[in-house]
Coordinates of C-alpha atoms and ligand atoms in Angstrom, one line a residue:
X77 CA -3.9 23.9 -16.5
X78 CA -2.2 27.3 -15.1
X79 CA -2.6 25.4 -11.6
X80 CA -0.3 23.1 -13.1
X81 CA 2.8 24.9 -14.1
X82 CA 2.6 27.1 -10.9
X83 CA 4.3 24.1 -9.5
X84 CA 8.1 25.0 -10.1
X85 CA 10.7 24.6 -12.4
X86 CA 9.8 20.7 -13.2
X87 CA 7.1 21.2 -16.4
X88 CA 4.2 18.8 -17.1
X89 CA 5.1 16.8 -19.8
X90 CA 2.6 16.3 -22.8
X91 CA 1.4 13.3 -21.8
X92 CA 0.1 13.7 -18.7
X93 CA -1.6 17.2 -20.3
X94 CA -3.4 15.1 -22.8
X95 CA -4.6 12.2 -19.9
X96 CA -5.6 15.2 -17.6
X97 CA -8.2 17.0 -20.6
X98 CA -9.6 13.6 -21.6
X99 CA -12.2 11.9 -20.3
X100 CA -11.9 9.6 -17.2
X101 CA -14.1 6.7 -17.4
X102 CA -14.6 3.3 -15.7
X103 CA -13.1 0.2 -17.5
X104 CA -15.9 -2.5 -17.4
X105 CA -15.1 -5.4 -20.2
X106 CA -12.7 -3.7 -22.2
X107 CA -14.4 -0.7 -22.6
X108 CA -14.6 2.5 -21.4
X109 CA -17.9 4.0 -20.0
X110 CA -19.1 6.5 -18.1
X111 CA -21.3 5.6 -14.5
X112 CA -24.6 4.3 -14.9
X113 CA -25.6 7.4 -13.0
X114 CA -23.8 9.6 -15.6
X115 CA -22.4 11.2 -12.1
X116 CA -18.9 12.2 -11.9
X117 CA -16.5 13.5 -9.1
X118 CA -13.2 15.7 -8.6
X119 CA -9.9 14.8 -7.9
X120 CA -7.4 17.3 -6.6
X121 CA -3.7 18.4 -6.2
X122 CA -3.5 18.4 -2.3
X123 CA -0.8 21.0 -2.7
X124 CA -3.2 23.6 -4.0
X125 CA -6.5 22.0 -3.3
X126 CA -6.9 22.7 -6.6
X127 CA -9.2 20.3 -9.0
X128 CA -6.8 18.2 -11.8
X129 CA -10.0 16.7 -13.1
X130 CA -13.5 15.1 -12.7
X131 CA -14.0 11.3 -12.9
X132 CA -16.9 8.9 -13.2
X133 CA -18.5 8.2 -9.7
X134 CA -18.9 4.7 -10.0
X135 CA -21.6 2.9 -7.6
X136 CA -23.1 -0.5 -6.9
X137 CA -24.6 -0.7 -10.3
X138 CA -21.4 0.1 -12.3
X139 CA -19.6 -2.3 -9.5
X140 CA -22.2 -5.0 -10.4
X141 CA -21.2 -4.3 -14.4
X142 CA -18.1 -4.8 -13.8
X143 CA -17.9 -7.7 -11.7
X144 CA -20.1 -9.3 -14.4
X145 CA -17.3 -8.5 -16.9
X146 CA -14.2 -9.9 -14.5
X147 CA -17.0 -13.3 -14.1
X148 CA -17.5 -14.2 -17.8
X149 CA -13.5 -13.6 -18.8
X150 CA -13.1 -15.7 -15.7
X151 CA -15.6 -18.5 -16.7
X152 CA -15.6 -18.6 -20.3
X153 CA -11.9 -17.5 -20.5
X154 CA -9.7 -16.8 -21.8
X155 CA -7.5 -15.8 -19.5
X156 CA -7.5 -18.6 -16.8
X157 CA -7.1 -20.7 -19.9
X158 CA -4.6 -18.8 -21.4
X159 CA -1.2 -20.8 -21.5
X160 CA 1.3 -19.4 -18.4
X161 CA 3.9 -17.7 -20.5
X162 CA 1.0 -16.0 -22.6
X163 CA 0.4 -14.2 -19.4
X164 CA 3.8 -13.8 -19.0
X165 CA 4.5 -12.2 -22.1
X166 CA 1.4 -9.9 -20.9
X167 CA 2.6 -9.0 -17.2
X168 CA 5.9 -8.4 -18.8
X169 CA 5.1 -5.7 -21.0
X170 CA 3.1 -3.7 -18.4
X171 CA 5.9 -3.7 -16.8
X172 CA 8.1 -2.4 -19.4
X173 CA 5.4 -0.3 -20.6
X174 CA 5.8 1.5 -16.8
X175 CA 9.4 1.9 -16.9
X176 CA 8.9 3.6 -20.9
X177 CA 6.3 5.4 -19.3
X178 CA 7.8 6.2 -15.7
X179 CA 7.9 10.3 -15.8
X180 CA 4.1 10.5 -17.1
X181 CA 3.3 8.0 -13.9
X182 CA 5.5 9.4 -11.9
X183 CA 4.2 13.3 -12.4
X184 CA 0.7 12.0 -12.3
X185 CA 1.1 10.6 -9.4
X186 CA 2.9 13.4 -8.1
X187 CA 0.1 15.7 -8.8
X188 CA -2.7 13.6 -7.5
X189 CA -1.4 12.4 -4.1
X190 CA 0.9 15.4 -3.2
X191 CA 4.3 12.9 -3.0
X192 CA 7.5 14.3 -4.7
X193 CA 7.5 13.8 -8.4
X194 CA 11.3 12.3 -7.5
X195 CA 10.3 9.7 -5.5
X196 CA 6.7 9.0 -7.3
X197 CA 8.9 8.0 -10.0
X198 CA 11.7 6.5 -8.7
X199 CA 10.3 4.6 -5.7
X200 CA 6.0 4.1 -6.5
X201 CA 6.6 3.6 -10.2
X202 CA 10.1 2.1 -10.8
X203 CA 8.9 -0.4 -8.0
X204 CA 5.4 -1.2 -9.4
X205 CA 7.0 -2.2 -12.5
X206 CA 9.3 -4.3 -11.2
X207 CA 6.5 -5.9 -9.3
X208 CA 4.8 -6.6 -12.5
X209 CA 8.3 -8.6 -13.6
X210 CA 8.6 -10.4 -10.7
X211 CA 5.3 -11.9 -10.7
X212 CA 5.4 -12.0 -14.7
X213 CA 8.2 -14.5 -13.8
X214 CA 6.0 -16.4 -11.6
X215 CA 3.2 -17.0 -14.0
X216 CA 5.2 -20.1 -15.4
X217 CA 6.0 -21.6 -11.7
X218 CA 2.6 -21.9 -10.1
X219 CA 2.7 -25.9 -9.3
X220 CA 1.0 -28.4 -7.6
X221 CA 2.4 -31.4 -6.3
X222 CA 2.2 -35.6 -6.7
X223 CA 1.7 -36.9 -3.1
X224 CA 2.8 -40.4 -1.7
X225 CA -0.5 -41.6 -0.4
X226 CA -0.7 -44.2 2.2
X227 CA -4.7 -44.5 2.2
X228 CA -5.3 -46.5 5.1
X229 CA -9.3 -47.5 4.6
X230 CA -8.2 -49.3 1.0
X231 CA -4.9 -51.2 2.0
X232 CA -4.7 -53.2 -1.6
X233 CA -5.0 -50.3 -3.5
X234 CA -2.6 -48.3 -5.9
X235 CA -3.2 -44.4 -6.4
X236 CA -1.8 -41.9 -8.1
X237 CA -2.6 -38.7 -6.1
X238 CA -2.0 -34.7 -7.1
X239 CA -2.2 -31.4 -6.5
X240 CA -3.9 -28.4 -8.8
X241 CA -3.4 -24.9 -8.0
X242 CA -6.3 -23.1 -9.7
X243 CA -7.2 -19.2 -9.2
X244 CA -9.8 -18.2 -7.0
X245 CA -11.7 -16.6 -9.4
X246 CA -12.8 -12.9 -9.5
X247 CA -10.8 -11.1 -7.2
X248 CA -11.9 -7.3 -5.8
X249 CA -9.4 -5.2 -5.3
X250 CA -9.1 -2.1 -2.8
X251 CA -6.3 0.5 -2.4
X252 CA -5.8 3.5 -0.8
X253 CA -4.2 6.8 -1.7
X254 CA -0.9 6.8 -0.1
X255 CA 0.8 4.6 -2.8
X256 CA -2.4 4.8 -5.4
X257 CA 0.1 2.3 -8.1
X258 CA 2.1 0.6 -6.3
X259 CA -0.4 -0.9 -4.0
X260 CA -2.5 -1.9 -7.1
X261 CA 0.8 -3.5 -8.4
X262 CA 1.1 -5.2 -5.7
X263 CA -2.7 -6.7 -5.9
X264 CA -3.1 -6.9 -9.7
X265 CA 0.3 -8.8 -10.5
X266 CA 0.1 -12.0 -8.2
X267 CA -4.0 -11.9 -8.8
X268 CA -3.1 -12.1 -12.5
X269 CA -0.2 -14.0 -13.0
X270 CA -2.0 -16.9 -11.0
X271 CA -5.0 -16.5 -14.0
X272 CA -7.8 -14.3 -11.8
X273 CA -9.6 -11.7 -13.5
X274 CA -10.2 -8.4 -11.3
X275 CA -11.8 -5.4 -10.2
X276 CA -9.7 -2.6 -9.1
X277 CA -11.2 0.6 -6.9
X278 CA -8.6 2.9 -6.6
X279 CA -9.2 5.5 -3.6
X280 CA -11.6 8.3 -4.2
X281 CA -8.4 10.7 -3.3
X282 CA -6.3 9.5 -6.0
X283 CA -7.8 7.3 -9.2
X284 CA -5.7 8.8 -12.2
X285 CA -2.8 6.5 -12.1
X286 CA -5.4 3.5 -11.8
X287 CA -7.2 4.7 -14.8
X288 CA -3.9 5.7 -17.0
X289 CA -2.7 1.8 -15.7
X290 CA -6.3 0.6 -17.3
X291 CA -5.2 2.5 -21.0
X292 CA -1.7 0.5 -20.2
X293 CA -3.7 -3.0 -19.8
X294 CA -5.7 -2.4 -22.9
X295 CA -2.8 -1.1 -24.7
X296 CA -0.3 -4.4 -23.9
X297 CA -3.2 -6.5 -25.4
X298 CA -5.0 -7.7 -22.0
X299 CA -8.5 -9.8 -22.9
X300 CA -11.6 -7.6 -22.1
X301 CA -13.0 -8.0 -18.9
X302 CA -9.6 -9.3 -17.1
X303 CA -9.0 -5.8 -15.5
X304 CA -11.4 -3.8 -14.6
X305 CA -11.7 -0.3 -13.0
X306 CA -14.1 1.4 -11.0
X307 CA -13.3 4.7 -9.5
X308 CA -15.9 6.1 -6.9
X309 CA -16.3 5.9 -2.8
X310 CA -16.6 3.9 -0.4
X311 CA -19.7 2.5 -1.0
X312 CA -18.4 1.3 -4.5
X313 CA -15.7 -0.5 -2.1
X314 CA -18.8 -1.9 0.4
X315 CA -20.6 -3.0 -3.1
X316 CA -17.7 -5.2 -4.4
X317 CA -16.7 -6.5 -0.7
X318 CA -20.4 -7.6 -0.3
X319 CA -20.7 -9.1 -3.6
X320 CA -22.0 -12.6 -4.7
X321 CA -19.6 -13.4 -7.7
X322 CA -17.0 -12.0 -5.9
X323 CA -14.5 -15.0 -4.9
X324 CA -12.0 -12.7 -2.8
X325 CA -11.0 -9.3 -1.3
X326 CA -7.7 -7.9 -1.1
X327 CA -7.4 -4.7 0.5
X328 CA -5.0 -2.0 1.8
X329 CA -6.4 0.5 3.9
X330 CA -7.6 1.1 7.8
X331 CA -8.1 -1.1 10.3
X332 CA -11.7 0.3 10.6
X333 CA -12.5 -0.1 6.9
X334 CA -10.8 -3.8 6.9
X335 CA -13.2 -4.9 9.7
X336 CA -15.8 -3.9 7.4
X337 CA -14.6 -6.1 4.5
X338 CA -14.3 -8.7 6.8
X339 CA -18.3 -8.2 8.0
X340 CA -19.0 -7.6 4.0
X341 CA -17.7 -10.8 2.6
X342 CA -19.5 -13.3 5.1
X343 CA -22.5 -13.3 3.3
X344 CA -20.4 -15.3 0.0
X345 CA -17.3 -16.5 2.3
X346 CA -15.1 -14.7 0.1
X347 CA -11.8 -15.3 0.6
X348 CA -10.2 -11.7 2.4
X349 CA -6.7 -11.1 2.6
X350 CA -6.1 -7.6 4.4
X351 CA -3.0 -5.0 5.2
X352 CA -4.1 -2.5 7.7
X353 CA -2.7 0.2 10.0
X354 CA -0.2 0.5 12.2
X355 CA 2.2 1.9 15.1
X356 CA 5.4 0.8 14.4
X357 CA 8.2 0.5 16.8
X358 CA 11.7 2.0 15.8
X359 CA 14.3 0.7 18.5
X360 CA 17.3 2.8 19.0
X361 CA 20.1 1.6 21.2
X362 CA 22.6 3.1 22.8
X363 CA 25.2 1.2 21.1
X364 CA 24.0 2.2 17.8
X365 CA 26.2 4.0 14.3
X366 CA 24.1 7.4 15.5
X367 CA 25.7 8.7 12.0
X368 CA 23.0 5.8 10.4
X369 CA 20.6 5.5 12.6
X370 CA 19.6 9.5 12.8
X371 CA 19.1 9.6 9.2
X372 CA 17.4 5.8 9.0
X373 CA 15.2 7.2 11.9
X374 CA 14.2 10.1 10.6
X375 CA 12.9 8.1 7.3
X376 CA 11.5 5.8 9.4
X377 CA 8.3 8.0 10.4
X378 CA 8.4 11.0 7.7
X379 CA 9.2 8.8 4.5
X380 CA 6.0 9.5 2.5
X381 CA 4.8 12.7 4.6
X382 CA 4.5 10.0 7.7
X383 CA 1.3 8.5 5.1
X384 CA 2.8 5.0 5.6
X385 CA 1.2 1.9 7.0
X386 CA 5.0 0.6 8.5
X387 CA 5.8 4.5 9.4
X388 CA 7.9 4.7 12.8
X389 CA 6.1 6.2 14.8
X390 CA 7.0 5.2 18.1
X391 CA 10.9 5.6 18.8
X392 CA 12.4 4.2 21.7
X393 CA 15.8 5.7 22.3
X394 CA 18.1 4.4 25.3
X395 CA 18.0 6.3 28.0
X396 CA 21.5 7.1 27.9
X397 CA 21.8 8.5 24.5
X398 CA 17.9 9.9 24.7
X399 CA 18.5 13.6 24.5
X400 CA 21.2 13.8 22.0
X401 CA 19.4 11.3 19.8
X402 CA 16.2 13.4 19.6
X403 CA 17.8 16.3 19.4
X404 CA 19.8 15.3 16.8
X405 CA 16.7 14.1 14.8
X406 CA 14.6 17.1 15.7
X407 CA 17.4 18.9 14.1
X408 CA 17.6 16.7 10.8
X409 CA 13.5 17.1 10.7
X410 CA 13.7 20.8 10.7
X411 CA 16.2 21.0 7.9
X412 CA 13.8 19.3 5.6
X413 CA 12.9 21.1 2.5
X414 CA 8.8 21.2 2.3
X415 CA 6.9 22.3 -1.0
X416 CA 4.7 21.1 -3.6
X417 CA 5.3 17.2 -4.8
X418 CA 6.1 19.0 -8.3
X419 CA 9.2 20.7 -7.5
X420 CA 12.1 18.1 -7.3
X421 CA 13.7 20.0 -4.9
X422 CA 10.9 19.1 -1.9
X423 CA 11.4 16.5 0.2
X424 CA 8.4 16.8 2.2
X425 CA 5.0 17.5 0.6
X426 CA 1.4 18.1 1.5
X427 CA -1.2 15.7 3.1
X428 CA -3.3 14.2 1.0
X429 CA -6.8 15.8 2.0
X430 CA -8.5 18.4 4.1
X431 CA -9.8 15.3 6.0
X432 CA -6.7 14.1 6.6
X433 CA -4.3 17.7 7.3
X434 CA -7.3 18.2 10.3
X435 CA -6.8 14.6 11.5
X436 CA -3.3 15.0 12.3
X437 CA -3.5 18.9 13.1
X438 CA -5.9 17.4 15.5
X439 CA -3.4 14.4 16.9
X440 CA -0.5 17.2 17.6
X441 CA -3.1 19.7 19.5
X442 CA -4.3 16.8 21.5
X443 CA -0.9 15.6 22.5
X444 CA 0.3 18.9 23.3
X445 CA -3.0 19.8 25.7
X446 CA -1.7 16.3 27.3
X447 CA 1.5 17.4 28.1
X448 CA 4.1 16.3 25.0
X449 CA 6.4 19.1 23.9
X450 CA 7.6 19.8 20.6
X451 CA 10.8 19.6 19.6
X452 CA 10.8 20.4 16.2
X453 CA 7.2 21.7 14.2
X454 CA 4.0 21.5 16.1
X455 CA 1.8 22.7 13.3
X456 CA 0.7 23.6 9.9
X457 CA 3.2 24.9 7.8
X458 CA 2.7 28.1 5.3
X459 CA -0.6 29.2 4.5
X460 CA -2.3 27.2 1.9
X461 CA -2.4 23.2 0.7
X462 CA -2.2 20.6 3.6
X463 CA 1.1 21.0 5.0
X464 CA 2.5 19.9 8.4
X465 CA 5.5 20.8 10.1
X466 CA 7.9 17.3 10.8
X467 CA 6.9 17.4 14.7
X468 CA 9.2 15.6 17.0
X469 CA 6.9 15.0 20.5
X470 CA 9.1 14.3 23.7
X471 CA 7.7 13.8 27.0
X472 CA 4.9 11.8 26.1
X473 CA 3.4 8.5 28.4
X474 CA 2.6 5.4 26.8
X475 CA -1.1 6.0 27.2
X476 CA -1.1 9.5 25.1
X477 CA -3.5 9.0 21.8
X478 CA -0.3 10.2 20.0
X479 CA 1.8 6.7 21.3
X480 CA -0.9 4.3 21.1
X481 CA -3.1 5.3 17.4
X482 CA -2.4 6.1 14.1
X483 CA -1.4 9.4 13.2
X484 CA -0.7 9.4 9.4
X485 CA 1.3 12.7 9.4
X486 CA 4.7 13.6 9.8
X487 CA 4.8 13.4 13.5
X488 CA 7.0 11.0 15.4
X489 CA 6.5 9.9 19.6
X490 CA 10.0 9.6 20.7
X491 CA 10.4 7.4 24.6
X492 CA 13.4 6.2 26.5
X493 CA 13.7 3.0 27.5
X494 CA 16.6 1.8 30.0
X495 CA 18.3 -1.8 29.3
X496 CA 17.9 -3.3 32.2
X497 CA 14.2 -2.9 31.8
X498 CA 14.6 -3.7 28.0
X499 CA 12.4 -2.3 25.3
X500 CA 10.0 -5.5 23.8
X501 CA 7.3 -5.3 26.0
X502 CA 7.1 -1.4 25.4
X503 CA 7.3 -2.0 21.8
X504 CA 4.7 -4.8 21.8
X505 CA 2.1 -2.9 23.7
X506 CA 0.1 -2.0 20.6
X507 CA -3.2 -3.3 18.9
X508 CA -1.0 -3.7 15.6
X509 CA 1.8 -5.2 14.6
X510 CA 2.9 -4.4 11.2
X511 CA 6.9 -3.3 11.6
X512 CA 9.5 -2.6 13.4
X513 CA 12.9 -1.1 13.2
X514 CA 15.6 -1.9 15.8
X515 CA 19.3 0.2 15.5
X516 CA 22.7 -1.9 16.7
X517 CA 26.1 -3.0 16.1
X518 CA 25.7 -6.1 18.8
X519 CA 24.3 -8.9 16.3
X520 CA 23.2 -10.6 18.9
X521 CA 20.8 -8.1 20.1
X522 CA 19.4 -7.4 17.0
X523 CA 18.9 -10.9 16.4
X524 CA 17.2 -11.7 19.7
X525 CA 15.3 -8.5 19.5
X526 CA 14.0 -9.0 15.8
X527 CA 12.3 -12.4 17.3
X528 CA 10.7 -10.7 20.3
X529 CA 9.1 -7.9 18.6
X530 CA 5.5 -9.1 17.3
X531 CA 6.0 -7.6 13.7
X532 CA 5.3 -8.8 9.9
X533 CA 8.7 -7.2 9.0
X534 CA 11.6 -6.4 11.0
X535 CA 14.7 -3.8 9.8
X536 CA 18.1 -3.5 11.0
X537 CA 20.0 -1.1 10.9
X538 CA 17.4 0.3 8.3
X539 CA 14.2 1.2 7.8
X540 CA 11.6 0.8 5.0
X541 CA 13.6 -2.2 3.7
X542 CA 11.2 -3.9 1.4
X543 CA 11.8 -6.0 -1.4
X544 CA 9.1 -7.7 -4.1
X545 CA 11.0 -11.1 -3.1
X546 CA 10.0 -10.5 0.9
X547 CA 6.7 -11.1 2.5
X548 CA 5.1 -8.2 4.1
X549 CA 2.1 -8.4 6.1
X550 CA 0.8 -7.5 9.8
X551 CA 0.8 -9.3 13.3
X552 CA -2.5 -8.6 15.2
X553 CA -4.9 -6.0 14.0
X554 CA -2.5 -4.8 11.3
X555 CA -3.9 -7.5 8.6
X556 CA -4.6 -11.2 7.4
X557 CA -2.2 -12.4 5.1
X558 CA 1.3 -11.9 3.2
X559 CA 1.6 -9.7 0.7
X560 CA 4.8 -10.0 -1.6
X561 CA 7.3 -12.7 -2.6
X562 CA 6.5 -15.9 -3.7
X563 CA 3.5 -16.3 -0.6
X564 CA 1.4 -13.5 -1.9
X565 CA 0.6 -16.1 -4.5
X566 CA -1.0 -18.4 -2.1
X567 CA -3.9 -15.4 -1.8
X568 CA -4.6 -15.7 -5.1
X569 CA -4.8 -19.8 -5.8
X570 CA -6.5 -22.2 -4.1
X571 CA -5.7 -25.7 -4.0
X572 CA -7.6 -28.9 -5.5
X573 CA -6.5 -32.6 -4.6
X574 CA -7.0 -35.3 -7.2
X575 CA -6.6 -38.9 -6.0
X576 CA -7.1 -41.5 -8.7
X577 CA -7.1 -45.3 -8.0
X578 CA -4.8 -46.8 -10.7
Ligands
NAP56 P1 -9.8 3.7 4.0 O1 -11.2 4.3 4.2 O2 -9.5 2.5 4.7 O3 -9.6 3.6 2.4 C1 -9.0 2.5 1.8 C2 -9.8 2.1 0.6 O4 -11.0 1.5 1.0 C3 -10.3 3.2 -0.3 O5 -10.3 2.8 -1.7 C4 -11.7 3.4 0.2 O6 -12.5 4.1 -0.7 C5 -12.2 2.1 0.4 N1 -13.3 2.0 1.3 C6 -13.8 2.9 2.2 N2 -14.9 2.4 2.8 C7 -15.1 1.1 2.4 C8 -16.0 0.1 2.7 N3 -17.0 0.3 3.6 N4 -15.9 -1.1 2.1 C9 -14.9 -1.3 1.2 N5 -14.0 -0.3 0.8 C10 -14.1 0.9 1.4 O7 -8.8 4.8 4.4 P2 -8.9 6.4 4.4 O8 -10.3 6.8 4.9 O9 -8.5 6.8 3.1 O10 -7.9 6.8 5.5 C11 -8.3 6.7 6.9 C12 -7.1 6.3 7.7 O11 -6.7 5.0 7.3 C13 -5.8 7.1 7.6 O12 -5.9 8.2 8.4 C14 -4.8 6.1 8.0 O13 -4.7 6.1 9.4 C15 -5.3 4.8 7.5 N6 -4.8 4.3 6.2 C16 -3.9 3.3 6.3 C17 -3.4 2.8 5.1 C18 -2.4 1.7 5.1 O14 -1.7 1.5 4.1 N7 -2.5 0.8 6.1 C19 -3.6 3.5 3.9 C20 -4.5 4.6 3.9 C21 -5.1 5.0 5.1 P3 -12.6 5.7 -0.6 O15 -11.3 6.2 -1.0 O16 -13.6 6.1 -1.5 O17 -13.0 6.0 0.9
MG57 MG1 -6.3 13.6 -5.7

C-alpha cells in the first residue's frame, strides 16, 4: 500500500484501499469465484511497475462457465424477457451508481492504466456513465416496423406483415487497456439495453475497473448470469471468440488481434463487430486559427499518452506555415507536465507496460536511424516507470514505419503538404481509416475535405470530438461496424420478419 501514497499529494481514498486488499475473482452467474485452475495473475501501476494486486487467471474452462451462465439467463430469462423500462430502471442506476462512485473509478483506473486520475474521472468515468444513460434511454425505443406488402406470387391475398427486433443472444465482449471502462461501457450498455446477456474480458493490463463494475452490476440488482466477467489473457479472449454458444463478438483492440476474432468466430458465424487501429490524419492549413489549432493538434496525438486508436499521428501542415506550426507544437509538447497518473498536476503519464514503453522506444530509434529528427523528446523520460518524451519527428518520407504504422506512444509524424498538390491523397494513403482531423476557417474546404478523407469520424477545427449520440467506427482495416449513437444498437439486435395472411 506504501507504493500507493508515494504517488503525490492526491491520497487513495478508502474505497479503493478496501477493493485493492480484497479478493479479485471472476463473476460467472452471479457469483464470485476463483479460476478453475485456482491460478491467479498480477496487475500493475505502470508508473512504478509496481504490483496493485493479483487476480484470477481465467482460461477456456472458466470462459466455458461463464458463457454457460450468460446462455441460461439468455434462454430461460429473465432478462431478454424482462419488460424494457425494467432494464431501464437497471442501466440507469449503473449509471448513477458511476457518477456516486466517480473518484473510487476514477483513482482505480488511474492506478491501473497509468492515465491521470483528472481525466480518468472526468473523461473515462464521467463518460461511461453517461453512456449507460443514453442507452438506458434506449432500452424503451428498440422497434420494429409494420410493412406494406405487395406479395406478388398471391395477388388476392390480404397480409398483415412486421418487423421484431430481438437480441442476438450471448454477446463476448473484448477491451483493451487504454480506456479499460469506458470501452466496456460502450459494449455492455447497447448489448444490454437491447436484452443480451454478456461476457466481458477486460485486458490482462488493466481488469480492476471491470471487476469493481461487476460489484456495481450485482449491487443495482442485475439477474445472475446477465454480466459476466472473466479476467485473464489472450487465450481467454481466443476461447470466447471461438466459442459455440457464443452469438457475437465485439471487440476493441489491434488490427492483428481483430483478424483473429474474425478467423475465431467462423466456426459458429458469430456475428463480429470490430474497432481496430489506426493512423489518423490531422490536416492543418495554412489558413487556419494557429491559436486553436496548435493546442487542438497537440491533443490530437498525445491525448491519452498517444494510447488512442483515433490518435493524430500523421500531421500534414501547409507548406507555407510548416515550420512555425511545428515549432510551435514542439514547443507546447515540451512544456507538458509528465508524472505519475496520481498526481493531478501531470498531464502526461506513463505507458501502460514494459511491452509497450519498448515498442515505441523502438518506433522513435528506428525513425531516427531513417533519417527523422526530433524536435522535441526523442526518448524515455526519467529513470524509472514507462515514460516517453512527447517526440515531435520532422523530416520524415511517407514510407518511414513511423508515417505508415501504429505507434501507440506520444510521438507525432509532422509532413508538409503544398495546396496545389492538395493533401487527401496523402492522408488516404494508409491501411486504416479510423479519423481524421482537418484545421480551417474556409467552410468550404473543410466541408469538401471532411468528404474526401476515408475516415469513420471527421473533426473540424477539433479533435477527439466524440459524443455517445455519434457513430464511431473505422473505414478499411480500422474495423467492422458503428459503435455509438443510436446504430451501435443495430450490433446488438437482429431482425425477424413476420408476414401473416389475414
Ligand atoms: P490486443 O492484443 O488487441 O488486446 C485487446 C484485447 O484482446 C485484450 O483484452 C486482449 O487480451 C485480447 N486478446 C488478445 N489476443 C486475443 C485473441 N487471440 N483472441 C481474442 N482476444 C484476444 O492489443 P494489445 O496487445 O494490448 O496492444 C497491441 C497493440 O494494439 C498496441 O500497441 C496498439 O497499437 C493496438 N491497440 C489498439 C487499441 C485500439 O483502441 N484500437 C487498443 C489497444 C491496443 P490480453 O490483454 O490478455 O492480451
Ligand atoms: Mg495494470
Amino acid at each position: 500500500m506504501t507504493a500507493l501514497i508515494e504517488h503525490g499529494p492526491q491520497s487513495v481514498v478508502p474505497a479503493v484501499r478496501r477493493f485493492l486488499s480484497g479478493r479479485k475473482q471472476l463473476l460467472i452467474g452471479g457469483e464470485w469465484a476463483d479460476a478453475a485452475s485456482g491460478r491467479t495473475f498480477g496487475t500493475e501501476d505502470p508508473a512504478t511497475g509496481r504490483e496493485l494486486a493479483q487476480v484470477a487467471h481465467g482460461e477456456a474452462a472458466d470462459v466455458d462457465r461463464a458463457v454457460r451462465a450468460a446462455r441460461r439467463a439468455f434462454d430461460e430469462g429473465p432478462w431478454p424477457h424482462m419488460k424494457p423500462n425494467g432494464r431501464e430502471r437497471l442501466l440507469w442506476r449503473i449509471g448513477d451508481i458511476l457518477s456516486e462512485r466517480a473518484e473510487e473509478f476514477g483513482q482505480l483506473e488511474a492506478l491501473d492504466n497509468g492515465k491521470s486520475v483528472g481525466i480518468a474521472t472526468a473523461v473515462d468515468v464521467a463518460w461511461a456513465a453517461d453512456v449507460f444513460r443514453y442507452y438506458a434511454g434506449w432500452a424503451t425505443k428498440i422497434e420494429g416496423s409494420t410493412v406494406n406488402v405487395s406479395m406478388p406470387f398471391a395477388p388476392g391475398g390480404q397480409f398483415h406483415a412486421y418487423t421484431l427486433r430481438e437480441p442476438v443472444g450471448v454477446c463476448g465482449l473484448i477491451v483493451p487497456w487504454n480506456f479499460p471502462i469506458l470501452m466496456a461501457a460502450w459494449k455492455l450498455a447497447p448489448a444490454l439495453a437491447a436484452g443480451n446477456t454478456v461476457i466481458l474480458k477486460p485486458a490482462e493490463q488493466t481488469p480492476l475497473s471491470a471487476l469493481l463494475l461487476g460489484e456495481v452490476f450485482t449491487e443495482a440488482g442485475f439477474p445472475p448470469g446477465v454480466v459476466n466477467i472473466v479476467t485473464g489473457f489472450g487465450d481467454a479472449g481466443a476461447a470466447l471468440s471461438g466459442h459455440d454458444a457464443v452469438d457475437k463478438i465485439a471487440f476493441t483492440g489491434s488490427t492483428e488481434v481483430g483478424k483473429k476474432i474474425v478467423d475465431a468466430a467462423k466456426g459458429n458465424l458469430k456475428k463480429v463487430s470490430l474497432e481496430l487501429g489506426g493512423k489518423s490524419p490531422n490536416i492543418v492549413f495554412a489558413d487556419a486559427d494557429l491559436e486553436a489549432a496548435v493546442p487542438g493538434s497537440l491533443n490530437a496525438w498525445l491525448f491519452n499518452h498517444g494510447q488512442c486508436c483515433v490518435a493524430g499521428t500523421r500531421m500534414y501542415v501547409e507548406d507555407t506555415i510548416f515550420d512555425e506550426f511545428t515549432a510551435a507544437v514542439a514547443e507546447a509538447a515540451s512544456k507538458v507536465r509528465i508524472g505519475p497518473g496520481m498526481d493531478p498536476a501531470t498531464e502526461l503519464g506513463p505507458l501502460i507496460s514494459q511491452e509497450q514503453f519498448d515498442k515505441v522506444t523502438g518506433y522513435l530509434r528506428d525513425g531516427l536511424a531513417d533519417g527523422a529528427r526530433a524536435l522535441s523528446g526523442g526518448g524515455r523520460w526519467g529513470e524509472s516507470g514507462y515514460f516517453v518524451e512527447p517526440t515531435v519527428l520532422v523530416d520524415v518520407q511517407p514510407d518511414f514505419s513511423v508515417v505508415r504504422e501504429e505507434i501507440f506512444g506520444p510521438v507525432v509524424a509532422a509532413l508538409p503538404f503544398n495546396a496545389d498538390e492538395g493533401v487527401v491523397a496523402a492522408a488516404n494513403d494508409s491501411i486504416y481509416g479510423l479519423a481524421a482531423g482537418i484545421w480551417t476557417k474556409d467552410v468550404s474546404k473543410a466541408h469538401r475535405t471532411a468528404r474526401q478523407v476515408k475516415a469513420g469520424s471527421v473533426w473540424v477545427n477539433q479533435y477527439n470530438g466524440f459524443d455517445t449520440a455519434m457513430p464511431f467506427g473505422g473505414y478499411k482495416q480500422s474495423g467492422w461496424g458503428r459503435e455509438l449513437g443510436a446504430g451501435a444498437l443495430d450490433l446488438y439486435t437482429t431482425t425477424k420478419s413476420v408476414n401473416i395472411a389475414l
